[in-house]
Structures are given as structure tokens and as C-alpha cells.
mmCIF file of C-alpha atoms in Angstrom:
data_model
loop_
_atom_site.group_PDB
_atom_site.id
_atom_site.type_symbol
_atom_site.label_atom_id
_atom_site.label_comp_id
_atom_site.label_asym_id
_atom_site.label_seq_id
_atom_site.Cartn_x
_atom_site.Cartn_y
_atom_site.Cartn_z
ATOM 1 C CA UNK A 1 28.916 16.981 -15.962
ATOM 2 C CA UNK A 2 25.175 16.839 -15.282
ATOM 3 C CA UNK A 3 23.569 18.646 -12.315
ATOM 4 C CA UNK A 4 20.783 18.200 -9.407
ATOM 5 C CA UNK A 5 17.334 19.432 -11.204
ATOM 6 C CA UNK A 6 15.098 18.487 -8.368
ATOM 7 C CA UNK A 7 14.740 16.583 -5.622
ATOM 8 C CA UNK A 8 11.278 15.400 -4.021
ATOM 9 C CA UNK A 9 10.318 12.617 -0.933
ATOM 10 C CA UNK A 10 7.206 10.971 -0.173
ATOM 11 C CA UNK A 11 5.847 9.838 3.104
ATOM 12 C CA UNK A 12 3.882 6.266 2.728
ATOM 13 C CA UNK A 13 2.637 3.748 4.795
ATOM 14 C CA UNK A 14 3.256 2.278 6.825
ATOM 15 C CA UNK A 15 6.187 4.061 8.346
ATOM 16 C CA UNK A 16 8.692 5.184 5.245
ATOM 17 C CA UNK A 17 10.443 8.006 3.424
ATOM 18 C CA UNK A 18 11.262 7.819 -0.151
ATOM 19 C CA UNK A 19 13.260 9.881 -1.608
ATOM 20 C CA UNK A 20 14.140 10.466 -5.846
ATOM 21 C CA UNK A 21 16.225 12.919 -6.865
ATOM 22 C CA UNK A 22 16.603 13.423 -10.722
ATOM 23 C CA UNK A 23 19.524 15.517 -12.689
ATOM 24 C CA UNK A 24 18.907 17.516 -15.768
ATOM 25 C CA UNK A 25 18.926 14.763 -18.427
ATOM 26 C CA UNK A 26 16.097 13.212 -16.402
ATOM 27 C CA UNK A 27 18.178 10.138 -14.994
ATOM 28 C CA UNK A 28 16.885 9.373 -11.819
ATOM 29 C CA UNK A 29 17.546 7.196 -8.250
ATOM 30 C CA UNK A 30 15.699 6.649 -5.445
ATOM 31 C CA UNK A 31 16.650 6.610 -1.975
ATOM 32 C CA UNK A 32 15.195 6.386 1.520
ATOM 33 C CA UNK A 33 15.554 8.331 4.399
ATOM 34 C CA UNK A 34 13.305 6.206 6.935
ATOM 35 C CA UNK A 35 13.597 7.805 10.624
ATOM 36 C CA UNK A 36 10.479 5.857 12.641
ATOM 37 C CA UNK A 37 8.457 8.333 14.552
ATOM 38 C CA UNK A 38 10.244 11.180 13.296
ATOM 39 C CA UNK A 39 9.622 11.874 10.024
ATOM 40 C CA UNK A 40 8.464 15.612 10.204
ATOM 41 C CA UNK A 41 11.481 16.098 11.206
ATOM 42 C CA UNK A 42 13.358 14.418 8.344
ATOM 43 C CA UNK A 43 11.057 16.536 5.861
ATOM 44 C CA UNK A 44 12.004 19.465 7.603
ATOM 45 C CA UNK A 45 15.434 18.510 6.995
ATOM 46 C CA UNK A 46 14.589 17.508 3.466
ATOM 47 C CA UNK A 47 13.555 20.481 2.397
ATOM 48 C CA UNK A 48 16.161 22.847 4.043
ATOM 49 C CA UNK A 49 19.095 20.072 2.154
ATOM 50 C CA UNK A 50 16.564 20.286 -1.058
ATOM 51 C CA UNK A 51 17.067 24.152 -1.306
ATOM 52 C CA UNK A 52 21.503 23.765 -0.584
ATOM 53 C CA UNK A 53 21.760 20.957 -3.152
ATOM 54 C CA UNK A 54 19.457 21.365 -6.282
ATOM 55 C CA UNK A 55 22.252 22.777 -8.943
ATOM 56 C CA UNK A 56 24.818 20.420 -7.830
ATOM 57 C CA UNK A 57 26.494 18.195 -9.862
ATOM 58 C CA UNK A 58 24.698 14.679 -10.118
ATOM 59 C CA UNK A 59 27.798 12.450 -9.990
ATOM 60 C CA UNK A 60 29.990 14.239 -6.785
ATOM 61 C CA UNK A 61 28.186 11.879 -3.959
ATOM 62 C CA UNK A 62 31.297 12.541 -1.630
ATOM 63 C CA UNK A 63 31.123 16.108 -2.325
ATOM 64 C CA UNK A 64 27.740 17.043 -1.594
ATOM 65 C CA UNK A 65 27.677 14.451 1.507
ATOM 66 C CA UNK A 66 31.058 16.711 2.776
ATOM 67 C CA UNK A 67 28.762 19.709 2.229
ATOM 68 C CA UNK A 68 25.648 18.761 3.896
ATOM 69 C CA UNK A 69 27.655 16.487 7.260
ATOM 70 C CA UNK A 70 30.683 19.741 7.367
ATOM 71 C CA UNK A 71 28.874 23.028 6.469
ATOM 72 C CA UNK A 72 26.099 23.235 9.063
ATOM 73 C CA UNK A 73 28.487 23.646 11.946
ATOM 74 C CA UNK A 74 25.996 21.455 13.976
ATOM 75 C CA UNK A 75 26.774 18.042 12.652
ATOM 76 C CA UNK A 76 25.631 14.212 12.879
ATOM 77 C CA UNK A 77 22.445 13.142 14.711
ATOM 78 C CA UNK A 78 19.201 10.786 13.463
ATOM 79 C CA UNK A 79 17.833 13.703 12.133
ATOM 80 C CA UNK A 80 20.760 15.189 9.740
ATOM 81 C CA UNK A 81 21.661 11.868 9.002
ATOM 82 C CA UNK A 82 18.204 10.243 7.911
ATOM 83 C CA UNK A 83 18.091 12.955 5.289
ATOM 84 C CA UNK A 84 21.669 12.662 4.092
ATOM 85 C CA UNK A 85 21.119 9.002 3.767
ATOM 86 C CA UNK A 86 18.267 9.535 1.299
ATOM 87 C CA UNK A 87 19.952 11.677 -1.267
ATOM 88 C CA UNK A 88 22.868 9.583 -0.658
ATOM 89 C CA UNK A 89 21.529 6.707 -1.456
ATOM 90 C CA UNK A 90 19.294 8.173 -4.465
ATOM 91 C CA UNK A 91 22.381 9.856 -6.181
ATOM 92 C CA UNK A 92 24.285 6.566 -5.841
ATOM 93 C CA UNK A 93 21.304 4.432 -7.405
ATOM 94 C CA UNK A 94 21.274 7.550 -9.948
ATOM 95 C CA UNK A 95 24.780 7.186 -11.047
ATOM 96 C CA UNK A 96 24.730 3.095 -11.542
ATOM 97 C CA UNK A 97 21.374 3.270 -13.534
ATOM 98 C CA UNK A 98 22.603 5.808 -15.893
ATOM 99 C CA UNK A 99 26.062 3.697 -16.360
ATOM 100 C CA UNK A 100 23.579 0.656 -16.602
ATOM 101 C CA UNK A 101 25.527 -1.261 -13.870
ATOM 102 C CA UNK A 102 24.414 -2.794 -10.362
ATOM 103 C CA UNK A 103 25.052 -0.240 -8.230
ATOM 104 C CA UNK A 104 27.782 -3.052 -6.062
ATOM 105 C CA UNK A 105 30.103 -3.038 -9.411
ATOM 106 C CA UNK A 106 30.941 0.567 -8.676
ATOM 107 C CA UNK A 107 31.722 -0.620 -4.931
ATOM 108 C CA UNK A 108 34.580 -2.848 -6.127
ATOM 109 C CA UNK A 109 32.197 -6.320 -7.292
ATOM 110 C CA UNK A 110 30.852 -8.812 -6.021
ATOM 111 C CA UNK A 111 32.087 -11.208 -3.493
ATOM 112 C CA UNK A 112 29.344 -13.178 -3.215
ATOM 113 C CA UNK A 113 26.343 -14.445 -5.328
ATOM 114 C CA UNK A 114 23.409 -14.715 -2.371
ATOM 115 C CA UNK A 115 22.830 -12.663 1.105
ATOM 116 C CA UNK A 116 21.665 -14.743 4.668
ATOM 117 C CA UNK A 117 18.912 -12.932 5.745
ATOM 118 C CA UNK A 118 16.168 -13.560 8.664
ATOM 119 C CA UNK A 119 13.219 -11.831 9.764
ATOM 120 C CA UNK A 120 11.075 -10.870 12.996
ATOM 121 C CA UNK A 121 8.904 -12.780 14.775
ATOM 122 C CA UNK A 122 7.241 -12.496 18.524
ATOM 123 C CA UNK A 123 6.164 -8.934 18.226
ATOM 124 C CA UNK A 124 6.860 -6.128 20.699
ATOM 125 C CA UNK A 125 5.264 -8.015 23.871
ATOM 126 C CA UNK A 126 7.318 -11.644 22.423
ATOM 127 C CA UNK A 127 3.823 -14.104 22.345
ATOM 128 C CA UNK A 128 3.421 -17.306 20.111
ATOM 129 C CA UNK A 129 6.893 -17.619 18.478
ATOM 130 C CA UNK A 130 7.057 -21.685 17.888
ATOM 131 C CA UNK A 131 3.576 -20.734 15.426
ATOM 132 C CA UNK A 132 5.836 -18.152 14.139
ATOM 133 C CA UNK A 133 8.885 -19.388 13.484
ATOM 134 C CA UNK A 134 7.295 -22.104 11.586
ATOM 135 C CA UNK A 135 5.898 -19.888 9.601
ATOM 136 C CA UNK A 136 9.373 -18.651 8.814
ATOM 137 C CA UNK A 137 10.878 -21.380 8.105
ATOM 138 C CA UNK A 138 8.001 -21.905 5.349
ATOM 139 C CA UNK A 139 8.813 -18.720 3.478
ATOM 140 C CA UNK A 140 12.346 -20.125 3.338
ATOM 141 C CA UNK A 141 14.239 -18.582 6.412
ATOM 142 C CA UNK A 142 16.572 -20.449 8.601
ATOM 143 C CA UNK A 143 17.376 -17.436 11.078
ATOM 144 C CA UNK A 144 14.895 -14.869 13.358
ATOM 145 C CA UNK A 145 14.659 -11.938 15.805
ATOM 146 C CA UNK A 146 12.354 -11.202 18.555
ATOM 147 C CA UNK A 147 12.522 -8.928 20.494
ATOM 148 C CA UNK A 148 14.247 -10.591 24.275
ATOM 149 C CA UNK A 149 11.666 -9.075 26.434
ATOM 150 C CA UNK A 150 8.855 -7.046 27.643
ATOM 151 C CA UNK A 151 9.222 -3.896 28.910
ATOM 152 C CA UNK A 152 11.541 -4.204 32.318
ATOM 153 C CA UNK A 153 12.532 -2.079 35.037
ATOM 154 C CA UNK A 154 15.773 -0.431 35.940
ATOM 155 C CA UNK A 155 16.111 -3.245 38.530
ATOM 156 C CA UNK A 156 13.018 -5.974 38.320
ATOM 157 C CA UNK A 157 12.676 -9.567 39.362
ATOM 158 C CA UNK A 158 14.971 -11.760 37.709
ATOM 159 C CA UNK A 159 11.336 -13.748 37.311
ATOM 160 C CA UNK A 160 10.678 -11.203 34.455
ATOM 161 C CA UNK A 161 13.958 -12.856 32.322
ATOM 162 C CA UNK A 162 12.582 -16.419 32.726
ATOM 163 C CA UNK A 163 10.596 -16.520 29.305
ATOM 164 C CA UNK A 164 12.844 -14.736 27.397
ATOM 165 C CA UNK A 165 15.382 -18.134 28.336
ATOM 166 C CA UNK A 166 12.509 -20.367 27.233
ATOM 167 C CA UNK A 167 11.060 -18.072 24.398
ATOM 168 C CA UNK A 168 14.990 -18.853 22.493
ATOM 169 C CA UNK A 169 15.032 -22.908 23.568
ATOM 170 C CA UNK A 170 11.389 -22.849 21.940
ATOM 171 C CA UNK A 171 12.286 -21.520 18.910
ATOM 172 C CA UNK A 172 16.165 -23.236 18.664
ATOM 173 C CA UNK A 173 14.686 -26.731 18.661
ATOM 174 C CA UNK A 174 12.729 -26.043 15.324
ATOM 175 C CA UNK A 175 16.647 -25.711 14.166
ATOM 176 C CA UNK A 176 16.456 -21.937 13.704
ATOM 177 C CA UNK A 177 19.154 -19.199 14.436
ATOM 178 C CA UNK A 178 18.033 -17.150 16.756
ATOM 179 C CA UNK A 179 18.654 -13.517 16.917
ATOM 180 C CA UNK A 180 17.772 -11.743 20.662
ATOM 181 C CA UNK A 181 16.943 -8.126 20.745
ATOM 182 C CA UNK A 182 16.979 -5.916 23.647
ATOM 183 C CA UNK A 183 16.396 -3.264 22.319
ATOM 184 C CA UNK A 184 17.826 -1.227 24.835
ATOM 185 C CA UNK A 185 14.948 -1.932 27.178
ATOM 186 C CA UNK A 186 17.256 -3.248 29.999
ATOM 187 C CA UNK A 187 19.392 -1.098 32.372
ATOM 188 C CA UNK A 188 22.677 -2.888 33.531
ATOM 189 C CA UNK A 189 21.524 -4.808 36.544
ATOM 190 C CA UNK A 190 18.966 -6.751 34.443
ATOM 191 C CA UNK A 191 21.034 -6.923 31.354
ATOM 192 C CA UNK A 192 23.796 -8.881 33.048
ATOM 193 C CA UNK A 193 21.580 -11.411 34.081
ATOM 194 C CA UNK A 194 19.784 -11.399 31.257
ATOM 195 C CA UNK A 195 22.992 -12.321 28.458
ATOM 196 C CA UNK A 196 24.506 -14.954 31.709
ATOM 197 C CA UNK A 197 21.078 -17.046 31.341
ATOM 198 C CA UNK A 198 20.887 -16.838 27.922
ATOM 199 C CA UNK A 199 24.865 -17.778 27.330
ATOM 200 C CA UNK A 200 24.056 -21.847 27.448
ATOM 201 C CA UNK A 201 21.610 -21.468 24.798
ATOM 202 C CA UNK A 202 24.083 -19.653 22.074
ATOM 203 C CA UNK A 203 21.723 -16.858 20.790
ATOM 204 C CA UNK A 204 23.071 -15.679 17.287
ATOM 205 C CA UNK A 205 23.754 -12.328 18.591
ATOM 206 C CA UNK A 206 22.168 -10.252 21.859
ATOM 207 C CA UNK A 207 21.335 -6.910 20.112
ATOM 208 C CA UNK A 208 21.616 -3.807 21.661
ATOM 209 C CA UNK A 209 21.869 -5.669 25.038
ATOM 210 C CA UNK A 210 22.315 -1.891 26.714
ATOM 211 C CA UNK A 211 21.424 1.597 24.875
ATOM 212 C CA UNK A 212 25.217 3.234 22.995
ATOM 213 C CA UNK A 213 24.880 6.025 24.750
ATOM 214 C CA UNK A 214 26.250 3.349 28.272
ATOM 215 C CA UNK A 215 29.496 2.575 25.865
ATOM 216 C CA UNK A 216 31.246 1.913 29.404
ATOM 217 C CA UNK A 217 28.182 -0.540 30.428
ATOM 218 C CA UNK A 218 28.563 -2.422 26.999
ATOM 219 C CA UNK A 219 32.647 -3.049 26.982
ATOM 220 C CA UNK A 220 31.938 -3.856 30.397
ATOM 221 C CA UNK A 221 28.743 -6.840 29.729
ATOM 222 C CA UNK A 222 31.144 -7.640 26.809
ATOM 223 C CA UNK A 223 33.892 -8.882 29.595
ATOM 224 C CA UNK A 224 31.334 -10.712 31.165
ATOM 225 C CA UNK A 225 29.800 -13.219 28.113
ATOM 226 C CA UNK A 226 30.341 -14.916 25.368
ATOM 227 C CA UNK A 227 27.226 -14.168 23.626
ATOM 228 C CA UNK A 228 27.855 -11.864 20.379
ATOM 229 C CA UNK A 229 27.454 -8.334 20.907
ATOM 230 C CA UNK A 230 25.624 -6.865 18.055
ATOM 231 C CA UNK A 231 25.074 -2.842 17.815
ATOM 232 C CA UNK A 232 24.131 0.024 16.237
ATOM 233 C CA UNK A 233 21.210 1.422 14.511
ATOM 234 C CA UNK A 234 21.509 4.439 17.220
ATOM 235 C CA UNK A 235 25.127 5.015 15.747
ATOM 236 C CA UNK A 236 25.034 8.038 12.942
ATOM 237 C CA UNK A 237 28.441 7.746 11.653
ATOM 238 C CA UNK A 238 31.781 6.427 11.818
ATOM 239 C CA UNK A 239 32.609 8.513 14.011
ATOM 240 C CA UNK A 240 30.177 7.530 16.365
ATOM 241 C CA UNK A 241 31.435 3.879 15.725
ATOM 242 C CA UNK A 242 34.715 4.499 16.237
ATOM 243 C CA UNK A 243 34.397 4.060 20.444
ATOM 244 C CA UNK A 244 33.127 1.158 19.984
ATOM 245 C CA UNK A 245 35.864 -0.289 18.079
ATOM 246 C CA UNK A 246 38.690 0.599 19.915
ATOM 247 C CA UNK A 247 36.721 -0.625 23.285
ATOM 248 C CA UNK A 248 36.155 -4.255 21.189
ATOM 249 C CA UNK A 249 32.815 -4.030 22.350
ATOM 250 C CA UNK A 250 31.184 -5.239 19.822
ATOM 251 C CA UNK A 251 31.282 -7.838 17.982
ATOM 252 C CA UNK A 252 28.767 -6.775 15.144
ATOM 253 C CA UNK A 253 27.951 -3.954 13.579
ATOM 254 C CA UNK A 254 24.525 -3.086 12.790
ATOM 255 C CA UNK A 255 24.370 0.611 10.939
ATOM 256 C CA UNK A 256 21.278 1.784 9.995
ATOM 257 C CA UNK A 257 21.605 2.641 5.752
ATOM 258 C CA UNK A 258 18.902 5.198 6.377
ATOM 259 C CA UNK A 259 20.504 6.203 9.657
ATOM 260 C CA UNK A 260 23.797 6.892 9.320
ATOM 261 C CA UNK A 261 24.450 8.470 6.205
ATOM 262 C CA UNK A 262 24.203 6.447 3.175
ATOM 263 C CA UNK A 263 25.840 4.450 1.141
ATOM 264 C CA UNK A 264 28.880 6.570 1.153
ATOM 265 C CA UNK A 265 29.083 6.230 4.956
ATOM 266 C CA UNK A 266 27.867 2.791 5.709
ATOM 267 C CA UNK A 267 30.778 1.681 3.026
ATOM 268 C CA UNK A 268 33.553 3.580 5.290
ATOM 269 C CA UNK A 269 31.982 2.061 8.789
ATOM 270 C CA UNK A 270 32.791 -1.589 7.191
ATOM 271 C CA UNK A 271 35.493 -1.161 6.124
ATOM 272 C CA UNK A 272 36.463 0.098 9.546
ATOM 273 C CA UNK A 273 34.672 -2.469 11.464
ATOM 274 C CA UNK A 274 36.541 -5.241 9.109
ATOM 275 C CA UNK A 275 40.200 -3.710 10.259
ATOM 276 C CA UNK A 276 38.962 -4.498 14.039
ATOM 277 C CA UNK A 277 37.722 -7.912 12.781
ATOM 278 C CA UNK A 278 33.717 -7.128 13.871
ATOM 279 C CA UNK A 279 31.025 -8.368 11.634
ATOM 280 C CA UNK A 280 28.815 -5.820 9.617
ATOM 281 C CA UNK A 281 24.373 -6.795 9.620
ATOM 282 C CA UNK A 282 22.837 -3.831 8.692
ATOM 283 C CA UNK A 283 19.534 -2.844 10.783
ATOM 284 C CA UNK A 284 16.648 -2.599 8.017
ATOM 285 C CA UNK A 285 13.262 -3.121 9.303
ATOM 286 C CA UNK A 286 12.062 -0.417 6.964
ATOM 287 C CA UNK A 287 11.302 -0.413 2.827
ATOM 288 C CA UNK A 288 12.460 -1.722 -0.030
ATOM 289 C CA UNK A 289 15.056 0.763 -1.293
ATOM 290 C CA UNK A 290 16.594 0.703 2.671
ATOM 291 C CA UNK A 291 16.427 -3.101 1.831
ATOM 292 C CA UNK A 292 17.621 -2.642 -1.711
ATOM 293 C CA UNK A 293 20.708 -0.257 -0.590
ATOM 294 C CA UNK A 294 21.658 -2.922 2.574
ATOM 295 C CA UNK A 295 21.215 -5.660 -0.321
ATOM 296 C CA UNK A 296 24.007 -3.611 -2.691
ATOM 297 C CA UNK A 297 26.385 -3.381 0.398
ATOM 298 C CA UNK A 298 26.309 -7.071 1.516
ATOM 299 C CA UNK A 299 27.479 -8.265 -2.315
ATOM 300 C CA UNK A 300 30.893 -5.980 -2.188
ATOM 301 C CA UNK A 301 31.566 -6.382 1.593
ATOM 302 C CA UNK A 302 33.398 -9.298 2.339
ATOM 303 C CA UNK A 303 33.196 -8.893 6.716
ATOM 304 C CA UNK A 304 29.041 -8.904 5.673
ATOM 305 C CA UNK A 305 27.358 -11.858 7.346
ATOM 306 C CA UNK A 306 23.171 -11.409 7.816
ATOM 307 C CA UNK A 307 20.898 -9.245 6.390
ATOM 308 C CA UNK A 308 17.436 -8.101 8.167
ATOM 309 C CA UNK A 309 14.607 -8.017 6.261
ATOM 310 C CA UNK A 310 11.339 -6.551 7.578
ATOM 311 C CA UNK A 311 8.423 -8.675 5.637
ATOM 312 C CA UNK A 312 5.989 -9.414 7.701
ATOM 313 C CA UNK A 313 7.360 -7.444 10.537
ATOM 314 C CA UNK A 314 4.923 -7.116 13.083
ATOM 315 C CA UNK A 315 5.073 -2.755 12.720
ATOM 316 C CA UNK A 316 4.011 -3.398 8.916
ATOM 317 C CA UNK A 317 0.909 -5.535 9.600
ATOM 318 C CA UNK A 318 -0.543 -3.556 12.719
ATOM 319 C CA UNK A 319 -0.264 -0.408 9.771
ATOM 320 C CA UNK A 320 -1.833 -2.294 7.755
ATOM 321 C CA UNK A 321 -1.533 -3.823 4.293
ATOM 322 C CA UNK A 322 1.376 -2.846 2.534
ATOM 323 C CA UNK A 323 4.932 -4.531 2.940
ATOM 324 C CA UNK A 324 8.290 -4.326 1.316
ATOM 325 C CA UNK A 325 6.500 -6.202 -1.685
ATOM 326 C CA UNK A 326 4.521 -2.934 -2.339
ATOM 327 C CA UNK A 327 6.010 -0.074 -4.381
ATOM 328 C CA UNK A 328 8.161 -1.925 -6.289
ATOM 329 C CA UNK A 329 7.189 -3.755 -9.776
ATOM 330 C CA UNK A 330 8.911 -7.052 -9.333
ATOM 331 C CA UNK A 331 8.061 -9.053 -6.067
ATOM 332 C CA UNK A 332 10.134 -11.876 -6.811
ATOM 333 C CA UNK A 333 13.416 -10.359 -5.623
ATOM 334 C CA UNK A 334 12.742 -10.954 -2.251
ATOM 335 C CA UNK A 335 12.383 -14.421 -2.463
ATOM 336 C CA UNK A 336 14.041 -16.645 0.252
ATOM 337 C CA UNK A 337 15.604 -19.941 -0.146
ATOM 338 C CA UNK A 338 17.212 -21.978 2.360
ATOM 339 C CA UNK A 339 17.900 -18.791 4.155
ATOM 340 C CA UNK A 340 19.246 -16.674 1.529
ATOM 341 C CA UNK A 341 18.067 -14.336 -0.955
ATOM 342 C CA UNK A 342 19.650 -13.805 -4.388
ATOM 343 C CA UNK A 343 21.946 -11.129 -4.953
ATOM 344 C CA UNK A 344 20.287 -8.517 -6.981
ATOM 345 C CA UNK A 345 21.527 -8.099 -10.794
ATOM 346 C CA UNK A 346 19.451 -5.479 -11.776
ATOM 347 C CA UNK A 347 20.999 -1.442 -12.534
ATOM 348 C CA UNK A 348 21.680 0.192 -9.862
ATOM 349 C CA UNK A 349 19.662 -0.470 -6.479
ATOM 350 C CA UNK A 350 18.612 -3.752 -8.181
ATOM 351 C CA UNK A 351 14.902 -2.785 -7.889
ATOM 352 C CA UNK A 352 12.249 -0.927 -10.385
ATOM 353 C CA UNK A 353 10.019 1.533 -8.256
ATOM 354 C CA UNK A 354 6.325 1.526 -9.030
ATOM 355 C CA UNK A 355 6.700 5.382 -8.367
ATOM 356 C CA UNK A 356 2.710 5.362 -9.634
ATOM 357 C CA UNK A 357 1.623 3.638 -6.484
ATOM 358 C CA UNK A 358 4.063 5.712 -4.076
ATOM 359 C CA UNK A 359 2.907 8.924 -5.462
ATOM 360 C CA UNK A 360 -1.045 7.948 -4.564
ATOM 361 C CA UNK A 361 -0.103 6.348 -1.161
ATOM 362 C CA UNK A 362 1.984 9.614 -0.549
ATOM 363 C CA UNK A 363 -1.270 11.672 -0.591
ATOM 364 C CA UNK A 364 -3.012 10.653 2.532
ATOM 365 C CA UNK A 365 0.123 9.072 4.304
ATOM 366 C CA UNK A 366 -0.098 9.262 8.308
ATOM 367 C CA UNK A 367 2.954 9.926 9.754
ATOM 368 C CA UNK A 368 3.840 6.400 12.105
ATOM 369 C CA UNK A 369 4.094 8.035 15.986
ATOM 370 C CA UNK A 370 6.501 6.420 18.189
ATOM 371 C CA UNK A 371 5.552 3.965 21.207
ATOM 372 C CA UNK A 372 6.538 3.302 24.696
ATOM 373 C CA UNK A 373 5.899 1.359 27.867
ATOM 374 C CA UNK A 374 4.605 2.466 30.949
ATOM 375 C CA UNK A 375 5.096 0.545 34.307
ATOM 376 C CA UNK A 376 2.808 -0.253 36.991
ATOM 377 C CA UNK A 377 3.664 2.423 38.949
ATOM 378 C CA UNK A 378 3.205 5.479 36.073
ATOM 379 C CA UNK A 379 6.816 5.490 35.140
ATOM 380 C CA UNK A 380 8.693 5.502 31.674
ATOM 381 C CA UNK A 381 9.825 2.413 30.615
ATOM 382 C CA UNK A 382 12.388 2.129 27.783
ATOM 383 C CA UNK A 383 10.677 0.736 24.547
#
């Protein structure tokens, strides 16, 4: 058995936080602890975990996970679970690289050979979606996601929802499947109206129609619409997920592998979901390491359906030149053909991280700050 020698983290543009773990034999693995808008909080948590876990056995991934989760007394939540995610992913990558196998081979092997993907269009305030969708078709995508609305008040004019239906209609007319992200922006009076208005146009799914803390509202909404309901990015463990499965209120779970405890935990969430006939479509508007980890899960998970990719997402474009094709040595791994990406065949996560670029960018990388909306009366609206 070989012990963990070092754990490092790197803040990189546009808004990502990478983790590298090395063992005493100089094997290494990469993970991602990105928690958008809360980088410094996760860095502080990583500092604490690094002190605890240097010297742990690198192969005992589950034991480390349990120690991080249970021995701190206060458990769960986005900061701790994102920090733990990065270390967990890196340890799985390290083990698979040391054994010279793709990571999914340690999780039961492949159940598919390619992975369906979708990309974003439209931005925070969705605009020009027809041209953006046409550009995605040229890139090889046949499915996209866009924000369903701009900012909406608790009770707003029904006219505020009219453009949502029109955007869906326009993009579907191009032959694409379309997921609509409510983003938790709508409150129950408006979410019920919008779900009903969208239903005749058959969105691929509606995401976070209400914030996840409103479990009773989501249960009510699920009985009012035939639109598949997706959520999960703001659920951080199997315990957070449990109620939604028991309520039978969700059709597609979207845990984020960088927020929910990493590969170890998302595997358990996926198995729970399968037992309730719920699909898995991991949330991942993040970096290439998180995406590669999601792809490894997709390869070995029977109830996986589609993977989010942040290629060209508005957050990356707004921040400058860096995207998921950066920080890795072979950009071709993200090539999209007929709506699919080929299963990653390389050892570990299936990508080779360009460590020199990571270290160079990390020297001066600034944090990405949370966004928000304000209503015309000066009150805060959900973003």
C-alpha cells in the first residue's frame, strides 16, 4: 500500500478549481472541486482536508471519503462536498492510472461505447437562440439546453413567459431536442404556468422548475405536468437525493460530480435512481476534469441518458479565451459527431492534463464572482 504524499489545488480560468494528488511512488491523479462563485471557501476547506489526509493510504478511497464526511461532525453542503469531490476524483484517477486501465473498468466496465451530449445556447438572458442552435448543429450536437426565462418576479405578468415558448418552438423546428433550465428562477405561481405552456411543445426536460429546497412544491408540480422534471445540481449527497426519489417527483437526476462527493458518491446516487426508474444526466457546466469524470460514469451506468458539456458556454466566453479544450493535451477527445462523444479509452480519467498550462494560469487567476438579478423595484430576484 502506498500513502498520499501531496494534495495541491489550482485556481484556473474561467472559473475552475483543479486538484492534484500524488502518492509516495510519484503516481498522480487529477480531480476538480469547482464550486462556481465560491472558490475561496472551497480552497479553505481543501486546506483543512489536506492537513488531515496527507499520509492516508491512496488506495483506500472509500475510507477517506467516509472520514471526510463523518468525522467532521458537521457534514454535507456545497463547500465540504465540492472539496471532497476533487480529492475523490483525483484518487480514482490515480488508482486507474497506476493500474493502467480506464477508470470505468474499476466500476464494472462499459455498458456503452459513446455518450450522448448537449451544449448550451442563449446565455443568462436568452437571445438569438436560432442562430446559436444552428452553430451547435454544425459542431455536431443534436440537443441543447437554454435558460427558460430571464429574471421573473414571484408573481409576474403572464406575458413574461411568452418568449419562453417561442424560443423552444424555434429551436425545435431545427430538429433539435431542447432542455429548458428554469434555473430555480421561478416561484410556484409562475412555474406552474410555464410548465403547462411548454407541455404541448415537448421539451426534452425542464430543469430546476423550482429550487430544490421546495421539495413539496416540486412534488405538486410533478403531478401537474407531463414534462420530464430534472434537478440535482444543488443536491450534495445521496441523503439530499433520497426525498425526491421517495416522492417520485423527479424523472432525471442531475448530480454534479464536483459538488456531490465525486465519483464515489455519484455512483451511489445513480444506483439509487435506477431503483426508482429515474435517469441520470450529470450536471457539468464546468471544466475538462469534471467532464472526463462524468464521461467515465456515463460509460458504466445503465440509467445514464445524456451529458452536459460546457464547450462554448456563455460563462467561458465572457471570461476570455479558456474553455474545456484547454488544460488537456488532446482536444479531439471532445469532438462531437451526430450528438455523441466517443467513450474515453485512455487510462484513468481518459485525458492527459497539461500541467504546465495549469500552473501558469493559476499564478494570476482571479475568482469568478456569483451573478444575480435585481427587479425594477430594487429587490433581489433569483438568478
